[in-house]
Coordinates of C-alpha atoms and ligand atoms in Angstrom, one line a residue:
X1 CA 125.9 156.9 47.7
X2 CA 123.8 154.0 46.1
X3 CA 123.0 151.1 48.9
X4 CA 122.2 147.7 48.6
X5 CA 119.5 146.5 51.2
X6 CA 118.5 142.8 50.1
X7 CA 121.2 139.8 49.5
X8 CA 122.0 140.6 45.9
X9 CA 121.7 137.5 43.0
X10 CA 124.7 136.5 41.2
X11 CA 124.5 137.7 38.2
X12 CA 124.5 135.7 34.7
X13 CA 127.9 136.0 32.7
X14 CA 127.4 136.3 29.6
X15 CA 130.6 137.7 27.6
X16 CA 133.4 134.8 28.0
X17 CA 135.6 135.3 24.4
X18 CA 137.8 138.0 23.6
X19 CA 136.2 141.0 21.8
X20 CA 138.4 142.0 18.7
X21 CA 137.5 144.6 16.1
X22 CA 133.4 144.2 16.9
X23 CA 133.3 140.7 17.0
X24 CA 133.1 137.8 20.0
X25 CA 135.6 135.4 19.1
X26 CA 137.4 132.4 21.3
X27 CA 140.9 132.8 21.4
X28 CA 143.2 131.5 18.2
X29 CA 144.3 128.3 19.9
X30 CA 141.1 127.4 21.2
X31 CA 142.0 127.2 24.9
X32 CA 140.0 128.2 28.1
X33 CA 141.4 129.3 31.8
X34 CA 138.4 129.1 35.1
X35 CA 137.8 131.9 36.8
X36 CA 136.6 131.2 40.4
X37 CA 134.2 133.1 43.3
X38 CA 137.3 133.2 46.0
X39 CA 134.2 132.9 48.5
X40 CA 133.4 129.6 47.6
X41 CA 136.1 128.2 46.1
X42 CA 134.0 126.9 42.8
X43 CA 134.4 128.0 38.8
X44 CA 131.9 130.6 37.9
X45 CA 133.3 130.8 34.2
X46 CA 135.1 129.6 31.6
X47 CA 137.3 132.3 30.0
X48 CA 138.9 132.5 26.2
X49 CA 142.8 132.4 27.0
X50 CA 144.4 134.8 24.5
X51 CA 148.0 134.7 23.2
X52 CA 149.8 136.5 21.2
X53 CA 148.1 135.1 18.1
X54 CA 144.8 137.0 19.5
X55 CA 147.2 140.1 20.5
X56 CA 148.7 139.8 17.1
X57 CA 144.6 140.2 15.9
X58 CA 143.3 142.6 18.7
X59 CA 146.3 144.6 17.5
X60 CA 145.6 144.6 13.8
X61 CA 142.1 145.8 14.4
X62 CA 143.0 148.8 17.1
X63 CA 145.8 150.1 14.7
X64 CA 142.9 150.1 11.2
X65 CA 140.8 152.1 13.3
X66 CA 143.5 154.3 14.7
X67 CA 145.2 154.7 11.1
X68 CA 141.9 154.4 9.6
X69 CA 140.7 157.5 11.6
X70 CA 137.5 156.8 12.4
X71 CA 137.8 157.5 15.8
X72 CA 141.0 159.4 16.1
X73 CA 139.9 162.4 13.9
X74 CA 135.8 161.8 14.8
X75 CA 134.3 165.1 15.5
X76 CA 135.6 165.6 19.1
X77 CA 131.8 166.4 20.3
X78 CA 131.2 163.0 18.9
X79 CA 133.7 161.4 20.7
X80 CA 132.0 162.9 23.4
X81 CA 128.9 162.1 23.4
X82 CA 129.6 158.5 23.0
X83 CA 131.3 158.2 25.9
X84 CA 128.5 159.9 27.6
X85 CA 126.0 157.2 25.7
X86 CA 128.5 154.6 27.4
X87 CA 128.6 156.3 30.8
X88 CA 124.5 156.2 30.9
X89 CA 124.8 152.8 30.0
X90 CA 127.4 151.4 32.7
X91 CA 124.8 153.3 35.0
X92 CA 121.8 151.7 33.5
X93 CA 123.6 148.3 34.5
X94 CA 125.1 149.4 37.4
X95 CA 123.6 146.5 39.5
X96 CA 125.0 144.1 37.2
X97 CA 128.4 145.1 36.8
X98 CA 128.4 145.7 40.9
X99 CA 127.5 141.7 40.7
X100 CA 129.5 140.6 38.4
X101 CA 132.6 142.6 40.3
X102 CA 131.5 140.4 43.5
X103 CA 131.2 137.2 41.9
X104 CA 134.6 137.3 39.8
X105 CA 136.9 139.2 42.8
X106 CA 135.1 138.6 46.0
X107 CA 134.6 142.3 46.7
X108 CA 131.3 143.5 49.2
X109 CA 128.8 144.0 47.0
X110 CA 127.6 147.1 49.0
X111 CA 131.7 148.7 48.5
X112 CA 130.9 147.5 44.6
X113 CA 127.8 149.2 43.9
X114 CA 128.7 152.5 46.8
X115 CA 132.3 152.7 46.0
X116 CA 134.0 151.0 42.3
X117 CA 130.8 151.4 40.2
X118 CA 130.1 155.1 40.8
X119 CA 133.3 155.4 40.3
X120 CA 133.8 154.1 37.1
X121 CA 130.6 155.7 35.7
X122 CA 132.1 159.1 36.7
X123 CA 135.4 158.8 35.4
X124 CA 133.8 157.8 32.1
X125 CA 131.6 160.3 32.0
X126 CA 134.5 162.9 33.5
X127 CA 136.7 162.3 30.7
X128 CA 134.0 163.0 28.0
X129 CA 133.9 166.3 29.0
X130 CA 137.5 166.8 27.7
X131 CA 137.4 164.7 24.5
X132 CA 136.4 168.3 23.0
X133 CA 138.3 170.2 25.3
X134 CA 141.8 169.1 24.4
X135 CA 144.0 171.7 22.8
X136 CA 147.6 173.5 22.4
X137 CA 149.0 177.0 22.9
X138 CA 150.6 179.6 20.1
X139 CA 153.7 180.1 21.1
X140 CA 155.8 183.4 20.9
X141 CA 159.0 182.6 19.1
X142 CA 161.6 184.5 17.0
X143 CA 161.4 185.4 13.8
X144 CA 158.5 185.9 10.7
X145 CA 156.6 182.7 12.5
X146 CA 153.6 181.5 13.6
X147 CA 154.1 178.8 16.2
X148 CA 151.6 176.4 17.6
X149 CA 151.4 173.2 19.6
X150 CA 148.4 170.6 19.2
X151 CA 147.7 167.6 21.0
X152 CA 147.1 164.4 19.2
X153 CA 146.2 160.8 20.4
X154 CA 149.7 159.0 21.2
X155 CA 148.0 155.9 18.9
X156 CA 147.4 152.7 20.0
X157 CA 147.6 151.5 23.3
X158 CA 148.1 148.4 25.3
X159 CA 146.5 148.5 28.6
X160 CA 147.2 146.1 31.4
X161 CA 145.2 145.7 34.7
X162 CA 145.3 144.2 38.4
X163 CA 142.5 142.2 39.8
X164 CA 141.8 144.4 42.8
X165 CA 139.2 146.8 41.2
X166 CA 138.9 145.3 37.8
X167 CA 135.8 147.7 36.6
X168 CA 137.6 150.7 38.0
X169 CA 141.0 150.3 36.4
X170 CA 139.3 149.9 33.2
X171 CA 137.6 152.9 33.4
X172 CA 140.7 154.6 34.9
X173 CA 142.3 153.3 31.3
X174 CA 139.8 153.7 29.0
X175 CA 138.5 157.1 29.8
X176 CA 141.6 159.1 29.3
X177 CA 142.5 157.0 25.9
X178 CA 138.8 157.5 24.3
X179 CA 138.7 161.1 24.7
X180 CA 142.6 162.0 23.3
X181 CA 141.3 159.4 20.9
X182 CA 143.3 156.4 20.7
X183 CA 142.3 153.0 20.2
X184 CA 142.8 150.3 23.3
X185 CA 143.7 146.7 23.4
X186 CA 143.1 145.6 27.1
X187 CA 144.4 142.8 28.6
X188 CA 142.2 142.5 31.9
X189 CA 143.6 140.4 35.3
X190 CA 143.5 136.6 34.6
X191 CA 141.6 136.6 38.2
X192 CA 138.9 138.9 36.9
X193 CA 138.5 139.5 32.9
X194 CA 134.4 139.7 33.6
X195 CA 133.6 142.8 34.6
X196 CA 135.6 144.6 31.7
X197 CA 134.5 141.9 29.2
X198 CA 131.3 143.3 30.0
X199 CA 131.9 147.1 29.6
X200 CA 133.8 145.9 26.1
X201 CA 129.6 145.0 25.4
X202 CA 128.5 147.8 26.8
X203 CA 130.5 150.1 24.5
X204 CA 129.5 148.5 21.9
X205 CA 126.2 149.1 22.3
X206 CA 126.7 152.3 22.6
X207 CA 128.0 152.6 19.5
X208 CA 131.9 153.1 20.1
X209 CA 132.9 152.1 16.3
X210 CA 134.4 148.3 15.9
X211 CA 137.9 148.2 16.6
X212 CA 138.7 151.2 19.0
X213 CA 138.0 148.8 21.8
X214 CA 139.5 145.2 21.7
X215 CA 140.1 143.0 25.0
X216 CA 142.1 140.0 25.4
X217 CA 142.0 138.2 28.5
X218 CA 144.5 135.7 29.1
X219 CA 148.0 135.8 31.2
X220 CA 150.6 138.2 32.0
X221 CA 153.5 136.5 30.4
X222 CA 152.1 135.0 27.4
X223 CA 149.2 137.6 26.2
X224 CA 150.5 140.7 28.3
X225 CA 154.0 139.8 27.3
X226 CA 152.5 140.0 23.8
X227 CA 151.4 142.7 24.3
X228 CA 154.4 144.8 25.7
X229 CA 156.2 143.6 22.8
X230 CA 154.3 144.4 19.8
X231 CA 155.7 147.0 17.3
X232 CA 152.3 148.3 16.5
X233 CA 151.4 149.1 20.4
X234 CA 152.9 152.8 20.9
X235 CA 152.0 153.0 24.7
X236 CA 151.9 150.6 27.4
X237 CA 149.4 151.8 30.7
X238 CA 150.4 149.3 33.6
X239 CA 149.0 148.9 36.8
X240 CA 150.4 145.8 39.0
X241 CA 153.8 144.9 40.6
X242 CA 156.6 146.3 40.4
X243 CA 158.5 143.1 39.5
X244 CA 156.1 143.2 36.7
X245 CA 156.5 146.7 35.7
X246 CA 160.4 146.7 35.6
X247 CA 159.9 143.7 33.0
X248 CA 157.7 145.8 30.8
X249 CA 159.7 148.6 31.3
X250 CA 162.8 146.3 30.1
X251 CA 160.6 144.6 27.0
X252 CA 159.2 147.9 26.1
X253 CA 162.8 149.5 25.2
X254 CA 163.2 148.2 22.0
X255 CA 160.3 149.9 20.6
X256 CA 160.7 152.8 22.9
X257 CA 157.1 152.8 24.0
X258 CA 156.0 155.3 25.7
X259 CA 154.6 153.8 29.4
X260 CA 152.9 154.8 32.7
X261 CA 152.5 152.8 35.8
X262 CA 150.5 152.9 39.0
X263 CA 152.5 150.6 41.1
X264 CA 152.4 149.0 44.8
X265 CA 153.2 151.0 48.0
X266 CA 154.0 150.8 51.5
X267 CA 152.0 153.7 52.3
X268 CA 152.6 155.8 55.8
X269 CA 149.1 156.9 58.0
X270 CA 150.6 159.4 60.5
X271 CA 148.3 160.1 63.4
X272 CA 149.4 163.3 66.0
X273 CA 148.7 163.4 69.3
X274 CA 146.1 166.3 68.3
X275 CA 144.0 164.9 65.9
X276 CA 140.3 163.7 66.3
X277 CA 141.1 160.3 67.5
X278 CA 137.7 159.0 66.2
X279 CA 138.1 160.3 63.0
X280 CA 141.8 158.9 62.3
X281 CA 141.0 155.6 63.7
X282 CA 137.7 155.3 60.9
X283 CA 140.3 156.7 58.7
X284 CA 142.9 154.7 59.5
X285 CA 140.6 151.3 59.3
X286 CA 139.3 152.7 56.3
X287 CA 142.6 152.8 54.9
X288 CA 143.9 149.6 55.3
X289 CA 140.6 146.7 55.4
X290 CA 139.2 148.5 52.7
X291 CA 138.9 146.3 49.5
X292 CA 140.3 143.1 51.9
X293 CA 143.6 145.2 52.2
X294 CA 143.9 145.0 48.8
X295 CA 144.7 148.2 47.4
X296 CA 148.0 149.7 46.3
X297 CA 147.7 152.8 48.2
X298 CA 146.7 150.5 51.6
X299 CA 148.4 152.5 54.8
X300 CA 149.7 149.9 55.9
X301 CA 152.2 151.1 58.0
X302 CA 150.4 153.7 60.8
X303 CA 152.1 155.7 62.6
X304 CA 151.0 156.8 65.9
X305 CA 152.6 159.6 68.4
X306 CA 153.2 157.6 71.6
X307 CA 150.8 159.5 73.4
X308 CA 147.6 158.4 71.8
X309 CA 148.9 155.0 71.0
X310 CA 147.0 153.0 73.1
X311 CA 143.8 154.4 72.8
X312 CA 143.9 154.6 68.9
X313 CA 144.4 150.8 69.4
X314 CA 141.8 150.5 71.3
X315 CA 139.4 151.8 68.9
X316 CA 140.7 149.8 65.8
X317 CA 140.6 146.8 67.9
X318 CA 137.0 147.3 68.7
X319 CA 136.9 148.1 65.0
X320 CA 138.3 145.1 63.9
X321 CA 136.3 142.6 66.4
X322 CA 132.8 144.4 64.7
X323 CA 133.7 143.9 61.0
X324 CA 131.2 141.6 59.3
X325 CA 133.2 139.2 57.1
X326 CA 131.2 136.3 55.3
X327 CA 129.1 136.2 51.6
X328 CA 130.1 139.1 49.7
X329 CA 126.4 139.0 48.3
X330 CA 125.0 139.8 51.6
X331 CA 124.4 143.7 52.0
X332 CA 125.5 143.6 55.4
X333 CA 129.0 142.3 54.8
X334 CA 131.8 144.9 55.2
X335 CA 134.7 142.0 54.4
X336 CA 134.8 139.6 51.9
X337 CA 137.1 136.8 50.9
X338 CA 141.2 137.5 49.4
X339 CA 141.2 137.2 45.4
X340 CA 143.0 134.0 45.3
X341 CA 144.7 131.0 47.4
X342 CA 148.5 132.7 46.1
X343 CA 147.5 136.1 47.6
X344 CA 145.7 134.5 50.6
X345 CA 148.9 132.1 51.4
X346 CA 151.4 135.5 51.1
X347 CA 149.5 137.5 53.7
X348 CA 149.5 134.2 56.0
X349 CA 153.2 134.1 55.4
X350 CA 153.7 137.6 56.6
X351 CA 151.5 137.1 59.4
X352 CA 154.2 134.3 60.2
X353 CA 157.3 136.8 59.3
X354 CA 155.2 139.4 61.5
X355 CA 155.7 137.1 64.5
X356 CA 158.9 135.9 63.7
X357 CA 160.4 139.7 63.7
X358 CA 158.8 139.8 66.9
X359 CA 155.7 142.1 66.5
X360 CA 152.4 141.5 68.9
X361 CA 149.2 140.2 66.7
X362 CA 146.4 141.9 68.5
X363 CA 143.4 140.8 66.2
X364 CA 143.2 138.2 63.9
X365 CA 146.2 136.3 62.1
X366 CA 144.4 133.6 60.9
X367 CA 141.6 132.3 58.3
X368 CA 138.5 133.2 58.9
X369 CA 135.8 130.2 58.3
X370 CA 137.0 127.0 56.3
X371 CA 135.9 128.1 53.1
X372 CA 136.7 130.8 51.0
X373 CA 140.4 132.5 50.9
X374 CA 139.0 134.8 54.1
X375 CA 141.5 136.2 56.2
X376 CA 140.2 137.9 59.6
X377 CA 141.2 141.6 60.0
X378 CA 144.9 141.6 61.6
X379 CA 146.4 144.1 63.6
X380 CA 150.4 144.6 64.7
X381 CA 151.5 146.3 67.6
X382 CA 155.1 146.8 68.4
X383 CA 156.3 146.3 64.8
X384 CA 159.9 148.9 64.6
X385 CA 160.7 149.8 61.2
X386 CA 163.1 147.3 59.6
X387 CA 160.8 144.3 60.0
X388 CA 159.4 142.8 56.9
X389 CA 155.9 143.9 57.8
X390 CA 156.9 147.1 57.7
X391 CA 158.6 147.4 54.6
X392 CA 157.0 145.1 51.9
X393 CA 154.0 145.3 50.3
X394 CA 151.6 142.6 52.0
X395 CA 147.8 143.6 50.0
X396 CA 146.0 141.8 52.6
X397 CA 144.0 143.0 56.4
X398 CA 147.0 143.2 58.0
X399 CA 147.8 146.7 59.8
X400 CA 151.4 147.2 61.6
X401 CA 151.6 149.9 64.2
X402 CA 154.2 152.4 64.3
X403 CA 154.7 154.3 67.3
X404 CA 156.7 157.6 67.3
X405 CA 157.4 160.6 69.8
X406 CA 159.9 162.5 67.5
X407 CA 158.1 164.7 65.6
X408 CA 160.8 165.9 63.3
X409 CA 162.0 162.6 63.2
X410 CA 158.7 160.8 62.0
X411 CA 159.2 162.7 58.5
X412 CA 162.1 160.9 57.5
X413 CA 160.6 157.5 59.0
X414 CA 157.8 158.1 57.1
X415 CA 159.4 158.5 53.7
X416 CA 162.3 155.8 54.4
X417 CA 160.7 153.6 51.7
X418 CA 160.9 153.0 48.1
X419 CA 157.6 153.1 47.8
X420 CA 155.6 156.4 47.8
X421 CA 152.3 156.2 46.0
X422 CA 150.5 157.5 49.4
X423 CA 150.5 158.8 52.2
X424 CA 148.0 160.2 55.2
X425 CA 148.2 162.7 58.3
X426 CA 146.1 163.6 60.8
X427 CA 146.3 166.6 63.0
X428 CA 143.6 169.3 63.9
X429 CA 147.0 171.7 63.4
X430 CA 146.3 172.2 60.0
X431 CA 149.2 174.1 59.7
X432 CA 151.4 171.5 61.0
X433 CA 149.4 168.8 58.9
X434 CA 150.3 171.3 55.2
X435 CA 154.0 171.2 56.7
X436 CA 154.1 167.4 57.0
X437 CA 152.5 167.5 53.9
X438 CA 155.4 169.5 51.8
X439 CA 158.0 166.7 53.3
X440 CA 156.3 163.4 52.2
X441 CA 157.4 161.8 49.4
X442 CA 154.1 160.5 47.9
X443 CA 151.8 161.1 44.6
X444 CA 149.2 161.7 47.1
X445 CA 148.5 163.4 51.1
X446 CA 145.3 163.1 52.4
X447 CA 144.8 165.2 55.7
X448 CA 142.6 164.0 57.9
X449 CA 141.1 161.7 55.2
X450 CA 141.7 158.5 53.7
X451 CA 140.7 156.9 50.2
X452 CA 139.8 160.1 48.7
X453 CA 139.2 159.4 45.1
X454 CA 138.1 161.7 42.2
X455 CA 138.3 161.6 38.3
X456 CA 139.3 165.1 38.7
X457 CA 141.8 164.6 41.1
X458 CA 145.6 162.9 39.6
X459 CA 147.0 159.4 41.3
X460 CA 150.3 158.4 41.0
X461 CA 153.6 157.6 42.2
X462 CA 156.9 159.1 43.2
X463 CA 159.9 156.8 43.5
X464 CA 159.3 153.3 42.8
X465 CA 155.1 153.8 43.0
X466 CA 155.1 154.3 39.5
X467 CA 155.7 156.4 36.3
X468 CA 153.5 159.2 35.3
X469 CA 150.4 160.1 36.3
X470 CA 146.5 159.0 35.9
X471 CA 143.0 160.7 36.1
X472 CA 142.6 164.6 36.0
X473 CA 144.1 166.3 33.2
X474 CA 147.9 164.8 33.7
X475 CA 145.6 161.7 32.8
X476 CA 145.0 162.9 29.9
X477 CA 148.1 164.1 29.0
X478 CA 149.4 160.6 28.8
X479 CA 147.7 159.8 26.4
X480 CA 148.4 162.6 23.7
X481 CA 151.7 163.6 21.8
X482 CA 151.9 167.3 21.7
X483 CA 153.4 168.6 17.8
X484 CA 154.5 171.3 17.3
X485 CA 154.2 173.6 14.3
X486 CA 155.6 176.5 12.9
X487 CA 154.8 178.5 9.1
X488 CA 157.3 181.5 8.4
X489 CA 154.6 184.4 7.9
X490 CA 157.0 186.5 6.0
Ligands
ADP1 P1 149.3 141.0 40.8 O1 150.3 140.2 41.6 O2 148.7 142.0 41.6 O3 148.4 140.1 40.0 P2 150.8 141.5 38.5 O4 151.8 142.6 38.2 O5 151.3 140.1 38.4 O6 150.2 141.9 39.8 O7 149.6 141.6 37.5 C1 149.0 142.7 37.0 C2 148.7 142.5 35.5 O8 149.9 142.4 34.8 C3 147.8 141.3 35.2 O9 146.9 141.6 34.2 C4 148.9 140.3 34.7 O10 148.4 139.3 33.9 C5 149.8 141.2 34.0 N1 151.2 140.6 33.8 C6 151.8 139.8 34.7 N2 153.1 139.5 34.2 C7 153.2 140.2 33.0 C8 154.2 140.3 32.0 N3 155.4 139.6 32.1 N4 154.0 141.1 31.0 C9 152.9 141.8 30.8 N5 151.8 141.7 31.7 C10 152.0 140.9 32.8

């Protein structure tokens, strides 16, 4: 794990237009939106505001390179090895980009450089191991044939991103679509376009031909919508709302685009009365504060067996009382601010609804400081399972206990959501815990574990978490069409 033992300097900015076929350009109508550092408040940059002029551009130069082949139908070893060139350099500049990440979202710099940079650098560097490793099968059919399937890059794609680990979903993005071999326009989070304007640099300089990568920053419904709508885009990669995605999905039907999404989630944390309290209450605290709460697969709703319920309180309490919150820059902080005032007014409206429904606040509830869109780390007890705390997604510090004594019940509880991105339980019965397992409805179970993340490893939703899956070789998958062809041998 890479530490950070001195208060880190903010870092310069130095990529602000949108990056289209090679070049640094500011956006076709010549406006600007601010970007802000949510821990102070002030405008750290002034961004290029694309439309769908620049899309219109960015799109023209991903499809010449895609029909242009220079990329698509480069020597997949080549392919490769440039990503590998871009993965040494992200690592090279990991202190930067860990920066930059704090400056532009708010984010600890120690979970930035420990946590989202490593990250991206390996998922780079995992998916160009398969850019030569992607092929068919022959297939056995009837007949004086010779059957076969290959995989091919689905073309170009359209690649639209949250705020919450901006570096991380673009690497989640690009790495799959560089090694099939398709070309990317990337429209980053209007909160946070610096950290992947960056990387566009970065891959650059590491000699990823002109065109293959283009970003646009810019908003959701003008340059996203754009986007979406473009005849030339052939796939759509979305991770954000689901108000949003159902839009996309809607927009995206007329040029029957193919799409995957990595949605919200209202994810369930199931603690028996058996398991290693210690280690489910640093899992369970893990699971929610990290990232400020703001993460899709968040388990926000915990579940604990009556029996332990009080003294797995205890400890998150004493948790919660510890964190450090205050400068992201400073090595020591384990909290930092929310992204923006819009997110940090919703999770002090919930804390509101919380009370309201008639849930205890046991910890926090309120801003932290008077600077800063800080929220201190809040903790519900009592909440029962209709209130809105329980069911809607908040993406904030804000934890709502569960309790249950029904065992066979706490399944059905557990999965009476239309989420189901995630989902945790912890039990030293591991037998009972791979039961529990087989009956949640979620992309992903951690047992006894929390926040497990690999390149390797496929994320994704069931039910309304999303469509599709990313990372691993499902990934991948996504972002190939398979052909299929046959010669009569006769
Ligand atoms: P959040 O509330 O977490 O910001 P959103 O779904 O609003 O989630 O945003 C995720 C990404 O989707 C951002 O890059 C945003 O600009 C983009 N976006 C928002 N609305 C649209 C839209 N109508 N079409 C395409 N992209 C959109």
């Amino acid at each position: 794990m890479d530490t950070v033992s001195q208060k880190v300097p903010r870092p310069q900015i130095r990529q602000t237009d949108c990056f289209i076929g090679g070049k640094w350009i500011p956006s076709a109508s010549g406006k600007i939106f601010e970007t802000i550092h949510p821990a102070t408040e002030e405008v750290i940059a002034q961004v290029a505001e694309g439309d769908k002029e620049d899309i219109d551009l960015a799109v023209d130069a991903a499809r010449g390179q895609f029909d242009g082949g220079e990329w698509s139908r480069l020597d997949a070893r080549e392919r490769g090895q440039l990503m590998f060139k871009l993965a040494d350099l992200l690592e090279e500049h990991a202190d930067e980009l860990a920066a930059l990440e704090t400056l532009d979202n708010g984010k600890p710099v120690k979970d930035a450089r420990a946590a989202d940079i490593p990250l991206v650098i390996d998922c780079i560097r995992y998916y160009a191991g398969w850019a030569d490793k992607i092929q068919g099968d022959t297939i056995p059919i009837r007949g004086d044939y010779f059957c076969y399937t290959q995989r091919e890059p689905v073309g170009v794609v359209g690649q639209i991103i949250p705020w919450n680990f901006p570096a991380l979903m673009v690497a989640w993005k690009w790495g799959p679509a560089l090694a099939a071999g398709c070309t990317i326009v990337m429209k980053p989070a209007e909160q946070t376009p610096l950290s992947c304007l960056r990387m566009a640099r970065l891959a650059q300089q590491a000699g990823i031909p002109d065109g293959v990568i283009n970003v646009v920053p810019g908003y959701g419904p003008t340059a996203g919508a754009a986007l979406v709508r473009h005849p030339g885009v052939d796939k759509i990669a979305f991770t954000g709302e689901l108000a949003t995605a159902k839009i996309i999905q809607r927009e995206a039907a007329d040029t029957m685009k193919r799409l995957t999404f990595e949605l919200g989630g209202k994810s369930p944390n199931v603690v028996f009365a058996d398991a290693d309290l210690e280690a489910a209450a640093a899992g369970a605290h893990l699971g929610l504060y990290f990232n400020q709460g703001q993460c899709c697969c968040a388990g926000s709703r915990l579940f604990v067996e009556s029996k332990v319920h009080d003294e797995l309180v205890e400890r998150l309490v004493e948790k919660n009382k510890q964190q450090v919150i205050g400068d992201p820059f400073d090595p020591a902080t384990e909290q930092g601010p929310q992204v923006d005032e819009a997110q940090f007014d919703k999770i002090l409206d919930y804390v509101g609804y919380g009370k309201q429904d008639g849930a205890q606040c046991v910890t926090g509830g309120k801003r932290f400081g008077n600077q800063g869109y800080f929220v201190e780390p809040t903790l519900f007890t009592g909440v029962t399972d209709d209130m809105r705390i329980a069911k809607d997604e908040i993406f904030g510090p804000v934890l709502s206990v569960l309790r249950f004594d029904d065992v066979d019940e706490i399944a059905r509880r557990a999965n009476d959501t239309n989420f189901g991105l995630a989902a945790a339980v912890w039990s030293r019965d591991i037998g009972k815990a791979h039961r529990f397992a087989s009956q949640l409805r979620a992309g992903t179970v951690w047992v006894n574990c929390y926040d497990v993340f690999d390149a390797a490893a496929p994320f994704g939703g069931f039910k309304q978490s999303g469509l599709g899956r990313e990372l691993g070789e499902a990934g991948l998958a996504a972002y190939t069409e398979s052909k299929t062809v046959t010669i009569a041998v006769s």
